[in-house]
Coordinates of C-alpha atoms in Angstrom, one line a residue:
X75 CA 79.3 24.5 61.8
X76 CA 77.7 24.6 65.3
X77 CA 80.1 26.4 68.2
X78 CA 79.0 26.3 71.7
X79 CA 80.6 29.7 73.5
X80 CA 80.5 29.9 77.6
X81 CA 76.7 28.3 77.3
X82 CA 74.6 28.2 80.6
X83 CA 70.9 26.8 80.5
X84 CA 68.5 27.6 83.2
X85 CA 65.0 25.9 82.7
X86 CA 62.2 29.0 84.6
X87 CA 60.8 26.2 86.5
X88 CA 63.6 24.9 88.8
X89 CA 66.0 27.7 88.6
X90 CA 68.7 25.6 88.2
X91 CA 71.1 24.9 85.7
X92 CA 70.4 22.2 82.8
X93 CA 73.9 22.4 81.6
X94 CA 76.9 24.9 82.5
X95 CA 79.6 27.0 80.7
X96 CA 79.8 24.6 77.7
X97 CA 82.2 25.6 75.1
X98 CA 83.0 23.1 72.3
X99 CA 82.3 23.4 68.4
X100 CA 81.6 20.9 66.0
X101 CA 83.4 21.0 62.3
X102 CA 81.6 20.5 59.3
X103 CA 80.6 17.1 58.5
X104 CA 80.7 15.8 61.9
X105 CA 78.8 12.7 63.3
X106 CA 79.0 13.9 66.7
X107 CA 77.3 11.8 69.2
X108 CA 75.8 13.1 72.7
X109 CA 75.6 10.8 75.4
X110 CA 74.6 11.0 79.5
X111 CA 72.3 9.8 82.0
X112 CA 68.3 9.8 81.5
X113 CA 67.7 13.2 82.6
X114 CA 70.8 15.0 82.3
X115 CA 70.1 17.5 79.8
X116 CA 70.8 16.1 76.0
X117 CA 67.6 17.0 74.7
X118 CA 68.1 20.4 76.1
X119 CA 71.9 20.7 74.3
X120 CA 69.9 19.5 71.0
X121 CA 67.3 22.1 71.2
X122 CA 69.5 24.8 71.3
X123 CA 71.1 23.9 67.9
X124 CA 67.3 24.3 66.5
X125 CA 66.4 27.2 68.6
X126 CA 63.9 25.7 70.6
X127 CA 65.8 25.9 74.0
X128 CA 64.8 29.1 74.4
X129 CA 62.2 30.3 72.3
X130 CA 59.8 27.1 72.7
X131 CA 60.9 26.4 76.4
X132 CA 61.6 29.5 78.1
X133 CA 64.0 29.4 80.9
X134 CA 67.6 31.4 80.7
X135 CA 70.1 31.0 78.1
X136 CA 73.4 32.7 78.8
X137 CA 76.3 32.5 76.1
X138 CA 76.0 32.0 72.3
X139 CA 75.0 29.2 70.4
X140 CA 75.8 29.3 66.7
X141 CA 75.1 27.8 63.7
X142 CA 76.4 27.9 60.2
X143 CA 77.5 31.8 61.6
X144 CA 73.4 31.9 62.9
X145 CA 73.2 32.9 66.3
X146 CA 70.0 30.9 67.9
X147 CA 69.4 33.6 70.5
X148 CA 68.2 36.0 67.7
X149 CA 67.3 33.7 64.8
X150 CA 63.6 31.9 65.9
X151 CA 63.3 27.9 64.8
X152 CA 61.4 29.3 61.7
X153 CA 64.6 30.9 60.5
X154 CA 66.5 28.1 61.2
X155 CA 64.4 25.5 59.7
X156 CA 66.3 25.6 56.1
X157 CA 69.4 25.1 57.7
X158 CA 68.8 22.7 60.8
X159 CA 66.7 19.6 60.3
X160 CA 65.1 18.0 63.9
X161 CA 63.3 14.5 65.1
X162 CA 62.3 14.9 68.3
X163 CA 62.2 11.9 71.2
X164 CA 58.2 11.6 70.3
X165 CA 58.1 12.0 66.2
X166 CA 53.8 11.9 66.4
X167 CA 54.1 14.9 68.0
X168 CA 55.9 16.7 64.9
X169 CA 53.7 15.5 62.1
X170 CA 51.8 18.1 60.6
X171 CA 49.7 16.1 57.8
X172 CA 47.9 12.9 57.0
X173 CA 49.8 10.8 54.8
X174 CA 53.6 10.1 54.8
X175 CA 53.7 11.3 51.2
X176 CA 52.8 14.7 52.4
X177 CA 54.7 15.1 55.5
X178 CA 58.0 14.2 53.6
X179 CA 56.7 17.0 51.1
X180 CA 55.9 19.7 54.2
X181 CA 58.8 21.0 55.2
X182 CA 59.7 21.6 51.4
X183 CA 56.5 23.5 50.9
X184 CA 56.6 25.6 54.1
X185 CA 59.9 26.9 52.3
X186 CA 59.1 27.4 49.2
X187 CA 60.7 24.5 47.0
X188 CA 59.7 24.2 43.7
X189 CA 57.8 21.4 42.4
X190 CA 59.5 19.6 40.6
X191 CA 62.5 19.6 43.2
X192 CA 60.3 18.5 46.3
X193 CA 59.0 15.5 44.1
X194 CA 62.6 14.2 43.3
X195 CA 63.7 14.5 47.1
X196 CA 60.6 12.9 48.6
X197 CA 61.2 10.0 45.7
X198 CA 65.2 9.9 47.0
X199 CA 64.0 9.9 50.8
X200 CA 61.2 7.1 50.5
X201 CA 64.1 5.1 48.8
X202 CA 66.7 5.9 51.3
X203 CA 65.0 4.8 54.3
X204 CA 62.7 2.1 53.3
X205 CA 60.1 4.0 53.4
X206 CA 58.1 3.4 49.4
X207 CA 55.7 0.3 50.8
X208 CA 53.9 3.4 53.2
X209 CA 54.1 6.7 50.9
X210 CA 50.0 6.7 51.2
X211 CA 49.2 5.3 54.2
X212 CA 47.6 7.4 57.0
X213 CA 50.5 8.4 59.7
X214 CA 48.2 7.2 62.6
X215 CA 48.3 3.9 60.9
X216 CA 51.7 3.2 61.1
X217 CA 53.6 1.6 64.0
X218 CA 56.3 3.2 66.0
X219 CA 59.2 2.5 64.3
X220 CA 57.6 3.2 60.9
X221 CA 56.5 7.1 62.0
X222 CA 60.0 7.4 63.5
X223 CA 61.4 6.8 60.0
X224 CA 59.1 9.3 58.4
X225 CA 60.0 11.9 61.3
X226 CA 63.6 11.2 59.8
X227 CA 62.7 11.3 56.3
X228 CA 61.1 14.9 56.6
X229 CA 63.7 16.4 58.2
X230 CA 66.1 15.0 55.6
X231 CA 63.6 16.6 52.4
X232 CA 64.2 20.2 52.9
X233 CA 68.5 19.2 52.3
X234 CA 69.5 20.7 56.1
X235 CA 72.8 21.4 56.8
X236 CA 73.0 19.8 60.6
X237 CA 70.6 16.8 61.3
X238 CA 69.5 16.9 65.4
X239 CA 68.2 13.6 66.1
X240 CA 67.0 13.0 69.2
X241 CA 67.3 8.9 70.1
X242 CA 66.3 8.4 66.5
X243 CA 66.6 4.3 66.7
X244 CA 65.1 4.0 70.0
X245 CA 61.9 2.5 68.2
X246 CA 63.4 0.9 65.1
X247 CA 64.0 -2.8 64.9
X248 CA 67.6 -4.2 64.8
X249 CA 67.2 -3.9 60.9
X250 CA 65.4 -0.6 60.5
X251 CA 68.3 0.8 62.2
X252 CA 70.9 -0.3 60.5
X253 CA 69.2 1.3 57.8
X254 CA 68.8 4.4 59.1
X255 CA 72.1 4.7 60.7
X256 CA 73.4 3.7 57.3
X257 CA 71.7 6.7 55.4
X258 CA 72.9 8.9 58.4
X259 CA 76.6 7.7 57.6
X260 CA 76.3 8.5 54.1
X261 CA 74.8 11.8 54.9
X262 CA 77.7 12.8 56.7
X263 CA 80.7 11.5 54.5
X264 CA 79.5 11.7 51.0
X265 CA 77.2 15.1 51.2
X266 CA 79.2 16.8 54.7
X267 CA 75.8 17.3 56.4
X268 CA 76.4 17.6 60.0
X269 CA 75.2 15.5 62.9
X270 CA 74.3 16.0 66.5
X271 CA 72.5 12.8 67.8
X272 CA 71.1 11.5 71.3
X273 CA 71.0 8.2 71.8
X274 CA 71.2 5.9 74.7
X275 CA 71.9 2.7 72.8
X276 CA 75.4 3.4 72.5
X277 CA 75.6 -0.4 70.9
X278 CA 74.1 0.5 67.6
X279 CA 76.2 4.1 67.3
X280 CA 78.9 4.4 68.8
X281 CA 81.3 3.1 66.1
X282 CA 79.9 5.4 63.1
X283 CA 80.6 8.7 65.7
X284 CA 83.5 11.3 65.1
X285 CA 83.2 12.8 68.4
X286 CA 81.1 12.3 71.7
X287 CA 79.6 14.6 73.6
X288 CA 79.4 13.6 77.3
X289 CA 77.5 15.2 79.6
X290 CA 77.5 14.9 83.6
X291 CA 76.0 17.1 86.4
X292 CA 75.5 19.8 83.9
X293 CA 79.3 19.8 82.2
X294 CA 80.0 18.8 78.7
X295 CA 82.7 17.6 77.4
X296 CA 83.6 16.5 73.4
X297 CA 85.9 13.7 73.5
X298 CA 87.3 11.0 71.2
X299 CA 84.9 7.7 71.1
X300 CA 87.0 5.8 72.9
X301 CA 88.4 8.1 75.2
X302 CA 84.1 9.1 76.3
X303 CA 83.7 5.1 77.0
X304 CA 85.8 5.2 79.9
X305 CA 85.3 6.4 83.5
X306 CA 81.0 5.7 83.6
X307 CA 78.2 2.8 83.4
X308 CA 77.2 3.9 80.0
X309 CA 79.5 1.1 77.8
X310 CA 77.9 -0.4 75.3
X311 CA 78.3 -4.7 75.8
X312 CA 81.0 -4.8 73.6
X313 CA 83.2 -2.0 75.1
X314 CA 82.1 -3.9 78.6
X315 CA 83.4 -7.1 77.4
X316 CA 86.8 -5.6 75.8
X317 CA 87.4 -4.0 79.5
X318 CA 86.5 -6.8 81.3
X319 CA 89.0 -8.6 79.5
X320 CA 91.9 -6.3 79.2
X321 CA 91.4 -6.0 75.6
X322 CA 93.9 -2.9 74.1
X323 CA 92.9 -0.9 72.6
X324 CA 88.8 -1.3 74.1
X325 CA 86.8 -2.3 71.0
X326 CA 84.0 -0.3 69.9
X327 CA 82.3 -2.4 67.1
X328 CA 81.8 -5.8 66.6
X329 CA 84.0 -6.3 64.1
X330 CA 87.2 -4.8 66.3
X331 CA 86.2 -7.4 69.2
X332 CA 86.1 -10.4 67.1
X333 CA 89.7 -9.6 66.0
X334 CA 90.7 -9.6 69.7
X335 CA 88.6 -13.0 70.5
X336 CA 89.4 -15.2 68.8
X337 CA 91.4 -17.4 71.6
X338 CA 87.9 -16.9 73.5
X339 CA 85.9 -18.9 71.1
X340 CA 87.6 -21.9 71.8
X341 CA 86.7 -22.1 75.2
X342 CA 83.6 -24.5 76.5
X343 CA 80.4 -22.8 77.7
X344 CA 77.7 -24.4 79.6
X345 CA 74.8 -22.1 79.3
X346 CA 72.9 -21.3 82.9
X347 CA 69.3 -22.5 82.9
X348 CA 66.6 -19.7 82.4
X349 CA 63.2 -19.8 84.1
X350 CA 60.5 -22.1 82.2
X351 CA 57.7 -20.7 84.1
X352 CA 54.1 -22.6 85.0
X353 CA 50.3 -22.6 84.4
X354 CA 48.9 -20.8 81.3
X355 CA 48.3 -17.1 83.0
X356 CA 47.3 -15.4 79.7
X357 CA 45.9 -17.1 76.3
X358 CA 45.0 -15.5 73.0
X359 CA 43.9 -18.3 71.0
X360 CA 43.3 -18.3 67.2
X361 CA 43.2 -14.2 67.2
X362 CA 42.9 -12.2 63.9
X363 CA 42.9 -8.7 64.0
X364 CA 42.7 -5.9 61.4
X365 CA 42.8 -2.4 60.7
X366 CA 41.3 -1.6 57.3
X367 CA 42.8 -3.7 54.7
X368 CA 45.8 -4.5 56.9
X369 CA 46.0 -8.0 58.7
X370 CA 47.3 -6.5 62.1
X371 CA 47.2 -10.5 63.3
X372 CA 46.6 -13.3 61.8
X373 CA 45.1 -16.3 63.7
X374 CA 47.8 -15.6 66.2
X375 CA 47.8 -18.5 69.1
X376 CA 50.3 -17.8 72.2
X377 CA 49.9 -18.9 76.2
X378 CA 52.0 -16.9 78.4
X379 CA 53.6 -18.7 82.0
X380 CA 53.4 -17.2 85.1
X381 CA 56.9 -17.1 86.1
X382 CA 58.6 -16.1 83.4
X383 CA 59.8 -13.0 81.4
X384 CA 58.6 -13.1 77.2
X385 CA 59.9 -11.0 75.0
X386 CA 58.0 -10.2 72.0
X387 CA 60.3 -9.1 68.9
X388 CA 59.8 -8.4 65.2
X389 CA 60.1 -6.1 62.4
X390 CA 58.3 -2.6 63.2
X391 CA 54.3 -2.7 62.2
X392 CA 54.7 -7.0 62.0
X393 CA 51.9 -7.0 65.2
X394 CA 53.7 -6.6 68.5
X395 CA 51.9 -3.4 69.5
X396 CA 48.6 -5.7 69.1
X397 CA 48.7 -8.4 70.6
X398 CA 49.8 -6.5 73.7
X399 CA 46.6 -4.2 72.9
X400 CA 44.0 -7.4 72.7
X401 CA 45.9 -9.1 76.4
X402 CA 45.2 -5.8 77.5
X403 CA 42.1 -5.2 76.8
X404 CA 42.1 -1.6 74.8
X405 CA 41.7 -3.6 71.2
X406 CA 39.0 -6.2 70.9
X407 CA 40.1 -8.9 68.4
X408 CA 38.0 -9.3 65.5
X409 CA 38.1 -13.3 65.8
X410 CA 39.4 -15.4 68.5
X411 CA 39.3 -15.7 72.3
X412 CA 41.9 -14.0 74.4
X413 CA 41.7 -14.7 78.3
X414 CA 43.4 -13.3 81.2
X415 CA 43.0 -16.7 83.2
X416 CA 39.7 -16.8 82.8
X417 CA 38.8 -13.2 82.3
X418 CA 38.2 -10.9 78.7
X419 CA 40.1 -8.2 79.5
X420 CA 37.9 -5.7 77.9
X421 CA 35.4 -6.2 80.8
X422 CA 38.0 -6.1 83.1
X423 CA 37.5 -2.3 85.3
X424 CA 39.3 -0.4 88.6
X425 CA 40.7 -3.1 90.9
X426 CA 39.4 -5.8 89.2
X427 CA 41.8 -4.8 86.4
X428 CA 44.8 -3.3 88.6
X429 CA 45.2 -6.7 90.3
X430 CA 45.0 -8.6 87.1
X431 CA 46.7 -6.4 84.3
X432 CA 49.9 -3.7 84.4
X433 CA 49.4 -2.0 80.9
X434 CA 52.7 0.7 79.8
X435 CA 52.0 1.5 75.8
X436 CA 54.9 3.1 73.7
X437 CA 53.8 6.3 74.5
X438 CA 53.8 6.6 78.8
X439 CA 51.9 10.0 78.8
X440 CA 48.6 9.1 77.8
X441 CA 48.7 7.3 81.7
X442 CA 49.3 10.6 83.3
X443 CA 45.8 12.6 84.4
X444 CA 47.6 14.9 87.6
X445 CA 49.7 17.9 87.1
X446 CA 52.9 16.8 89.2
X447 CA 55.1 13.7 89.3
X448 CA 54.3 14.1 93.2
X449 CA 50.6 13.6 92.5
X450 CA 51.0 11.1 89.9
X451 CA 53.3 8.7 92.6
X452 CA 50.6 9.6 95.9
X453 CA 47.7 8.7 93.6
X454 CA 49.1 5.6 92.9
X455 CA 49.8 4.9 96.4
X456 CA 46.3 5.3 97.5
X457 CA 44.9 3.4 94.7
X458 CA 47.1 0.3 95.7
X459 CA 46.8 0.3 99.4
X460 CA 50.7 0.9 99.8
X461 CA 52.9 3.5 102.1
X462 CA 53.0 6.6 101.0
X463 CA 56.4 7.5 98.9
X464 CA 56.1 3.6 97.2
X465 CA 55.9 5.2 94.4
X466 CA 58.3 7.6 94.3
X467 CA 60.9 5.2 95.9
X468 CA 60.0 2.8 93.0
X469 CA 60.9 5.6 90.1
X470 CA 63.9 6.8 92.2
X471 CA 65.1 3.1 91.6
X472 CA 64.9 3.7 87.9
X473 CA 66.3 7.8 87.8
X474 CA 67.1 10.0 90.3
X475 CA 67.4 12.7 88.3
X476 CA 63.1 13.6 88.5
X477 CA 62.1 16.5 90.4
X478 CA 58.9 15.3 92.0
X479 CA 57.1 18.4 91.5
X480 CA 57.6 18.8 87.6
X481 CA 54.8 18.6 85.6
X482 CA 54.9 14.4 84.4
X483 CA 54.7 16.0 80.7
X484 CA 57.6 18.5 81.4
X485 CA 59.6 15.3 82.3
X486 CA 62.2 14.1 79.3
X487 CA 60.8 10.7 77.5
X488 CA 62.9 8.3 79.7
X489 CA 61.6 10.1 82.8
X490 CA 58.1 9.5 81.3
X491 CA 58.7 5.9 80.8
X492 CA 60.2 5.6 84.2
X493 CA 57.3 7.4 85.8
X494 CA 55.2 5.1 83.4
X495 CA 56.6 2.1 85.0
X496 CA 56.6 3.0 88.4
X497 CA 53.1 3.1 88.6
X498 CA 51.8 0.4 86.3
X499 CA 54.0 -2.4 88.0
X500 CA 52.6 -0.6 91.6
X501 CA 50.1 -3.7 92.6
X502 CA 52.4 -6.9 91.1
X503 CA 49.3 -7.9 88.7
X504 CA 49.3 -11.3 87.6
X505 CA 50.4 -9.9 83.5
X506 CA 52.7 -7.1 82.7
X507 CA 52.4 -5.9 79.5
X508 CA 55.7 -3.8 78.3
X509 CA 55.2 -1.8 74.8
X510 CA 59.2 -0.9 74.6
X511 CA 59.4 0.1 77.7
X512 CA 63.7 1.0 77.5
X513 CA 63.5 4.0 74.9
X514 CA 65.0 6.9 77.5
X515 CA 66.3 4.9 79.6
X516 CA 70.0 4.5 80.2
X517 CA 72.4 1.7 81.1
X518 CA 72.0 2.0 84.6
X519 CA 68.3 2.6 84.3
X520 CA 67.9 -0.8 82.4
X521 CA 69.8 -2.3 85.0
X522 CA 67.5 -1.4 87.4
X523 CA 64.4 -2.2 85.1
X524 CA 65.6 -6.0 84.7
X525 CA 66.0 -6.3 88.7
X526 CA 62.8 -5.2 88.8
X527 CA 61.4 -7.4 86.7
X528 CA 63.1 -10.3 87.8
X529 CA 61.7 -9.8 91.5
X530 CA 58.1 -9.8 89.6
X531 CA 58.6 -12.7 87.5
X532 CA 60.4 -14.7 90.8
X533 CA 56.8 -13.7 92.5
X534 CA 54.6 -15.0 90.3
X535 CA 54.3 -12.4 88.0
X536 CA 53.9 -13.0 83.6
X537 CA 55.5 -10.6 82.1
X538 CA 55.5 -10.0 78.2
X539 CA 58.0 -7.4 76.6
X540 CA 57.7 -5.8 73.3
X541 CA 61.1 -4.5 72.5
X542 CA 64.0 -4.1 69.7
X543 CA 66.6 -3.5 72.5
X544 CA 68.4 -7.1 72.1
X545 CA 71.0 -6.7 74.8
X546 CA 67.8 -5.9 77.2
X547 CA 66.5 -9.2 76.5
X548 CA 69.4 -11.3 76.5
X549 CA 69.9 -10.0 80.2
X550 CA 66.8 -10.8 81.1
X551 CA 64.7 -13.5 78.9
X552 CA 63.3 -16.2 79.3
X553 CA 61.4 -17.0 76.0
X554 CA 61.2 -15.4 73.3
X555 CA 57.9 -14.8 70.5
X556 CA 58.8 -13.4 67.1
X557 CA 55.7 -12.1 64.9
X558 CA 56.4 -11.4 61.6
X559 CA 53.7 -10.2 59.4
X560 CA 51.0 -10.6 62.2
X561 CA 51.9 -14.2 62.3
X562 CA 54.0 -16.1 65.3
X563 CA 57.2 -17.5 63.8
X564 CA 59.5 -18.3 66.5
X565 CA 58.1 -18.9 69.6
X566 CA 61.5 -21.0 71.8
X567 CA 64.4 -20.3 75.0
X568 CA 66.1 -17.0 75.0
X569 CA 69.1 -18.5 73.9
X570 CA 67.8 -20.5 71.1
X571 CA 66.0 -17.7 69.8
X572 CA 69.1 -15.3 69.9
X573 CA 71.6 -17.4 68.6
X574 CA 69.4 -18.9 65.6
X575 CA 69.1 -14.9 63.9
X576 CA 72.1 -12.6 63.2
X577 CA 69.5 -9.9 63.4
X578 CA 68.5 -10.3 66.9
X579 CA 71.8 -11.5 68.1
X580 CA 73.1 -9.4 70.9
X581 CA 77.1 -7.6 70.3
X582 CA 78.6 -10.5 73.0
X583 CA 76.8 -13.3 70.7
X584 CA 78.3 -11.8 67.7
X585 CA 81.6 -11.4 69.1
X586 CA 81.7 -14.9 70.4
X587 CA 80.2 -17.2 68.1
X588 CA 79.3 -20.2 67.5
X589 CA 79.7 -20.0 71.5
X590 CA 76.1 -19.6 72.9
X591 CA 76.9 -17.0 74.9
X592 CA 74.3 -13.7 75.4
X593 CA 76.0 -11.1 77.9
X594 CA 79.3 -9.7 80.0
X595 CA 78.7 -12.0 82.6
X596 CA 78.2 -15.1 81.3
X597 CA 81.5 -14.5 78.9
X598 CA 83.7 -13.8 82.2
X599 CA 83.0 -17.4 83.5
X600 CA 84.4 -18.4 80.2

């Protein structure tokens, strides 16, 4: 279905190669999986599936790419578009219409469908992912999550051979992609459509894949799943956990390591002590907010403690994006008080505001006003008082892979984010407010993110995250504050909040019930 021949990739801009003499196909009906650093060039290998990389990008491709006996050098995204369906890292940025009703129906239309055809498949897509509650709301109503299961649904419409999905539950909730991933599975076994997928939370995928794709300094290579999970730092918990424990063969789901455990779960665990934290830093007290008819918040009531890490969890559009918008100070609540110690932080301005608040929202571009990552990183610098390359050192720490004289929007979304990051958190404010701040970023770059925010949170710092990536905050929690339906309904310890819901559960909980245990680490002193 899709056979990579001697490929070479050279973006115009760098003059250097993306990727390099790849040669692999993929077989019909195929669930092939691509995985590699932040910045290493899986986007890229997507885009030339869909003809993108290089009729959209530029740059010099050398080789043959083809698809379903298409050659993409020749054949422009248009004539491709019946046969290859895409969602791209930022799905907003592919919607064409108003409604989620019509964007499922757009692609259909643009190819002529008949009537009576593209109103049975957007009926069979709304079903399949969810998606019936929303099929008239406005798409720059909906959170996240929700427009990244639209983006899915109207690439699915038009009946594409191969689905390219880039990252496509990076902003879905532990639920919301079980779903999806459950629709993709059936796509691929019960109608043979064929899969390429990016994703760097190898946890939720990498049992339902056929092959991986791994890609390093440039080279690609398709293995067997368990064969790519050996030799890097891009495991997944579980595979972690079966290595670190001599496990044969290493697990890749769940289910596999529970098998091998059970000896494990007899054990005794005395779970470490996580931070508390002190003094109210932040209060949003009796907050209501709404957009239209729809209760955003409902007489929401939280103080966050300097000190400590929050992470703020739910279902996708139940109010996290919110309430980090009213503690920021870019939504006023309709009703309540919210105080940043004693500030409003809609009056807050310039240094007043850098000292106080660190804002990162889901989508790090709209932060970016120069026209290099160079300029972005000195401006920063001069704005905080700090040496000159603090910047840049800082992003370094989260990928090294950033070529400081890019363009920050020419940089791939986990470059973004990491660019995002490293000069929000520039001035150690007393809040940092995290809008999921992991989608792009690997293993190693979360690694490197949960240092960082430890050394903030040891110094004072309050730090609320709004995430889905469980195994991010059972590394590095302290509390956690569920909303559900714009309402707070857990709001405990890390631990207690983890262990009490099979959906937020991390894999090593799963694995290791009714033990209490969250990561790697604390299972090895088992």
């Amino acid at each position: 279905m899709i056979r990579f021949a001697d490929v070479t990739f050279t973006h115009a801009q760098s003059g250097r190669p993306v990727v390099s003499n790849v040669d692999l196909t993929i077989p019909e009906g195929d669930l092939a999986l691509v995985i590699g650093r932040t910045g290493s060039g899986k986007s890229t290998l997507l885009n030339m599936v869909n003809g993108l990389v290089p009729h959209f990008t530029g740059g010099t491709l050398r080789g043959e790419v083809r698809v379903n006996g298409m050659d993409t050098r020749t054949n422009a995204p248009r004539d491709l578009a019946g046969i290859v369906g895409t969602v791209g890292q930022n799905p907003r940025a592919g919607f064409t219409t108003d409604t989620v009703e019509e964007e499922l129906a757009y692609t259909m239309e643009s190819l002529g469908f008949a009537p009576d055809t593209m109103r049975r498949r957007v009926e069979e897509t709304l079903d399949l992912l969810g998606l019936a509650p929303l099929r008239h709301r406005p798409l720059d109503t909906l959170s996240g999550g929700e427009q990244q299961r639209v983006a899915i649904g109207a690439a699915l419409t038009a009946g594409p051979a191969v689905l390219v999905l880039d990252e496509p539950t990076s902003a879905l909730d532990p639920a919301g992609a079980e779903e999806v991933l459950a629709a993709i599975a059936r796509l691929v076994h019960d109608l043979a459509i064929t899969v390429l997928m990016a994703e760097h939370r190898l946890e939720r995928v990498v049992e339902f894949a056929d092959h991986v794709i791994r890609i390093e300094d440039g080279h690609c290579e398709l293995l067997d799943p368990a064969a790519a999970m050996v030799g890097h730092g891009l495991q997944p918990p579980v595979v972690r956990l079966g290595q670190a424990m001599g496990w044969e063969p290493v697990p890749l789901s769940v289910r596999s390591a529970r098998r091998q455990a059970v000896q494990l779960r007899t054990a005794t665990f005395e779970a470490p002590a996580r931070r508390t934290g002190h003094d109210g830093v932040a209060t949003v007290a009796n907050t209501t907010v709404t957009y239209g008819h729809t209760g955003a918040l409902r007489a929401v009531d939280v103080q966050l403690r300097s000190g400590q890490i929050t992470a703020l969890m739910g279902r996708n559009g139940a109010g996290k994006s919110t309430l980090i918008n009213v503690l920021a100070g870019t939504r006023a609540p309709d009703r309540g008080r919210v105080r940043v110690h004693e500030d409003d932080p809609t009056t807050l301005r310039g240094q007043a505001l850098l000292r106080r608040i660190a804002y990162v929202p889901q989508d790090p571009s709209d932060l970016f006003y120069t026209d290099s990552v160079r300029g972005e990183c000195d401006a920063t610098d001069r704005d905080t008082g700090q040496e000159p390359g603090s910047a840049l050192a800082r992003l370094r720490q989260l990928v090294d892979t950033v070529d400081p004289d890019n363009h920050p929007r020419d940089l791939s979304a986990g470059q973004q984010l990491a660019l995002a990051l490293a000069i929000q958190l520039a001035s150690a404010p007393d809040i940092v407010l995290l809008d999921e701040p992991t989608r792009g970023l690997d293993y190693p770059g979360k690694v490197a993110f949960g240092s960082w925010l430890n050394r903030l949170a040891e110094a004072g710092c309050s730090i609320l995250v709004a995430t889905h990536d469980v195994e991010l905050v059972a590394v590095i929690g302290d509390r956690v504050i569920v909303l559900a339906d714009g309402e707070v309904v857990t709001d405990a310890d890390v631990r207690t909040a983890l262990t009490s819901s099979p959906a937020f559960a991390p894999q090593v909980q799963k694995v290791l019930a009714p033990l209490p245990v969250l990561t790697v680490e604390e299972a090895c002193s088992l």
